[in-house]
Coordinates of C-alpha atoms in Angstrom, one line a residue:
M1 CA -4.6 -204.9 -169.8
E2 CA -2.3 -207.5 -171.4
E3 CA -5.1 -210.2 -171.3
E4 CA -7.6 -207.8 -172.9
S5 CA -5.2 -207.1 -175.8
I6 CA -4.4 -210.8 -176.2
E7 CA -8.1 -211.6 -176.2
A8 CA -8.8 -208.9 -178.7
A9 CA -6.0 -210.1 -181.0
A10 CA -7.3 -213.7 -180.7
A11 CA -10.8 -212.5 -181.6
A12 CA -9.6 -210.5 -184.6
R13 CA -7.6 -213.5 -185.8
K14 CA -10.6 -215.8 -185.5
E15 CA -12.7 -213.3 -187.5
R16 CA -10.0 -213.2 -190.2
L17 CA -9.9 -217.0 -190.3
R18 CA -13.7 -217.2 -190.7
A19 CA -13.6 -214.7 -193.5
L20 CA -10.8 -216.6 -195.3
K21 CA -12.7 -219.9 -194.9
A22 CA -15.9 -218.3 -196.3
A23 CA -13.9 -216.9 -199.3
Q24 CA -12.3 -220.3 -199.8
E25 CA -15.7 -222.0 -199.9
L26 CA -17.0 -219.4 -202.4
L27 CA -14.0 -220.1 -204.7
N28 CA -14.4 -223.9 -204.4
T29 CA -18.1 -224.0 -205.2
P30 CA -18.9 -224.5 -208.9
D31 CA -21.3 -222.2 -210.7
D32 CA -23.6 -225.1 -211.6
D33 CA -26.9 -225.0 -209.7
A34 CA -27.0 -228.8 -209.6
A35 CA -23.7 -229.0 -207.7
V36 CA -25.0 -226.5 -205.2
V37 CA -28.3 -228.4 -204.6
K38 CA -26.6 -231.8 -204.0
P39 CA -24.7 -230.9 -200.8
Q40 CA -27.9 -229.3 -199.4
Q41 CA -29.9 -232.4 -200.2
A42 CA -27.3 -234.6 -198.5
S43 CA -27.4 -232.4 -195.3
T44 CA -31.2 -232.5 -195.2
E45 CA -31.2 -236.2 -195.9
G46 CA -28.6 -236.9 -193.2
D47 CA -30.9 -235.2 -190.6
R48 CA -33.8 -237.5 -191.4
N49 CA -33.4 -241.2 -190.6
D50 CA -36.4 -242.5 -192.5
V51 CA -35.1 -241.6 -195.9
E52 CA -32.4 -243.8 -197.6
P53 CA -29.6 -242.0 -199.4
Q54 CA -29.9 -241.8 -203.1
H55 CA -27.4 -243.7 -205.3
Q56 CA -26.1 -242.2 -208.5
S57 CA -26.2 -244.2 -211.6
D58 CA -23.0 -245.3 -213.4
D59 CA -23.5 -242.7 -216.1
E60 CA -23.6 -239.9 -213.6
E61 CA -20.4 -241.2 -211.8
E62 CA -18.5 -241.2 -215.1
E63 CA -19.6 -237.7 -215.9
D64 CA -18.4 -236.6 -212.4
A65 CA -15.1 -238.4 -213.0
G66 CA -14.7 -236.7 -216.3
E67 CA -15.4 -233.3 -214.7
D68 CA -12.9 -234.1 -212.0
N69 CA -10.2 -234.9 -214.5
V70 CA -10.7 -231.5 -216.2
N71 CA -10.3 -229.7 -212.9
M72 CA -7.2 -231.7 -211.8
K73 CA -4.0 -229.7 -211.8
F74 CA -0.6 -231.3 -211.8
R75 CA 2.3 -229.2 -210.5
N76 CA 5.0 -231.8 -210.0
Y77 CA 3.8 -234.7 -212.0
L78 CA 3.5 -235.2 -215.7
P79 CA 0.7 -237.8 -216.3
H80 CA 1.0 -240.3 -219.2
D81 CA -2.6 -239.8 -220.3
K82 CA -3.0 -237.1 -223.0
Q83 CA -6.2 -235.8 -221.5
L84 CA -4.6 -235.4 -218.1
Q85 CA -1.6 -233.7 -219.5
E86 CA -3.8 -230.7 -220.3
G87 CA -4.1 -230.1 -216.5
K88 CA -0.3 -229.7 -216.2
V89 CA 0.5 -226.4 -214.5
T90 CA 3.9 -224.8 -215.2
P91 CA 5.9 -224.7 -212.0
P92 CA 6.4 -221.3 -210.4
V93 CA 9.6 -219.5 -211.2
L94 CA 11.4 -218.5 -208.1
P95 CA 13.5 -215.4 -208.0
K96 CA 17.2 -216.0 -208.0
F97 CA 18.7 -215.6 -204.5
E98 CA 22.0 -213.9 -204.4
D99 CA 23.9 -214.6 -201.3
P100 CA 25.8 -211.5 -200.2
V101 CA 28.4 -213.7 -198.4
L102 CA 29.3 -215.6 -201.5
A103 CA 29.1 -212.5 -203.8
A104 CA 31.9 -210.7 -201.8
P105 CA 35.4 -212.0 -202.7
P106 CA 37.1 -213.7 -199.8
P107 CA 39.8 -211.6 -198.1
E108 CA 43.3 -212.7 -199.1
E109 CA 45.2 -214.3 -196.3
K110 CA 48.9 -214.5 -196.1
A111 CA 50.0 -218.1 -196.5
E112 CA 52.1 -219.0 -193.5
D113 CA 54.1 -222.1 -193.0
P114 CA 52.3 -224.0 -190.2
F115 CA 55.7 -225.3 -188.9
L116 CA 56.8 -221.8 -188.1
N117 CA 54.0 -221.5 -185.6
I118 CA 55.2 -224.5 -183.6
A119 CA 58.5 -223.0 -182.7
P120 CA 58.6 -220.0 -180.3
K121 CA 59.4 -216.6 -181.8
K122 CA 62.5 -216.3 -179.6
P123 CA 64.4 -219.6 -179.2
N124 CA 65.9 -218.6 -175.8
W125 CA 62.7 -217.5 -174.1
D126 CA 62.7 -220.4 -171.6
L127 CA 66.3 -219.7 -170.6
R128 CA 65.6 -216.0 -170.1
R129 CA 62.6 -216.9 -167.9
D130 CA 64.6 -219.2 -165.7
V131 CA 67.6 -216.9 -165.4
Q132 CA 65.6 -213.6 -165.1
K133 CA 65.9 -213.3 -161.3
R134 CA 69.7 -213.7 -161.5
L135 CA 69.9 -211.2 -164.3
D136 CA 67.9 -208.6 -162.4
K137 CA 70.2 -209.1 -159.4
L138 CA 73.3 -208.7 -161.6
E139 CA 71.9 -205.6 -163.3
R140 CA 71.4 -203.9 -159.8
R141 CA 75.0 -204.8 -158.8
T142 CA 76.3 -203.5 -162.2
Q143 CA 74.4 -200.2 -161.7
K144 CA 75.8 -199.8 -158.2
A145 CA 79.4 -200.6 -159.4
M146 CA 79.1 -198.1 -162.2
L147 CA 77.8 -195.5 -159.8
I148 CA 80.7 -196.1 -157.4
L149 CA 83.2 -195.9 -160.3
M150 CA 81.6 -192.6 -161.5
E151 CA 81.8 -191.1 -158.0
R152 CA 85.5 -192.1 -157.7
E153 CA 86.2 -190.6 -161.1
E154 CA 84.5 -187.3 -160.1
Q155 CA 86.5 -187.3 -156.9
K156 CA 89.7 -187.7 -158.8
R157 CA 88.7 -184.9 -161.2
S158 CA 87.7 -182.5 -158.4
A159 CA 90.9 -183.4 -156.5
A160 CA 92.9 -182.8 -159.7
E161 CA 91.2 -179.4 -160.3
D162 CA 91.7 -178.4 -156.7
N163 CA 95.4 -179.4 -156.9
G164 CA 95.8 -177.7 -160.2
M165 CA 94.2 -174.5 -159.0
A166 CA 95.7 -174.4 -155.6

């Protein structure tokens, strides 16, 4: 299935290329009958070996050269000869391209001092890291001690209330 579609696409493309080539040849052939006859004569003469090719006279070559100069088109070159300057073609005008990235204003960034980024945010972070285990252990002991003190205080209050009521 895939191969058939690829082959069909290739055949269609070849056909389009042939049509374009034929159209190009029609555009490039001049309207003069003499110009049309000359290539046909050359092809028939090339097939026969017994006939020598015909040479054009100098006058005919000059006329052909004069016709060629008229048909010459200069897009990127300005010739010095006045006759050739008539064949100068104005260069195509390209539409102006607007880059959307450049058109948008750049976002404003807060200017920060680069030396502030070198130092850590908290100057004692390495000390805290090294001492964290000890601090955790002390925190647990502190909580236990506070709990014991609160229990003692409650026992004293309950004993005082019991003694005051009894």
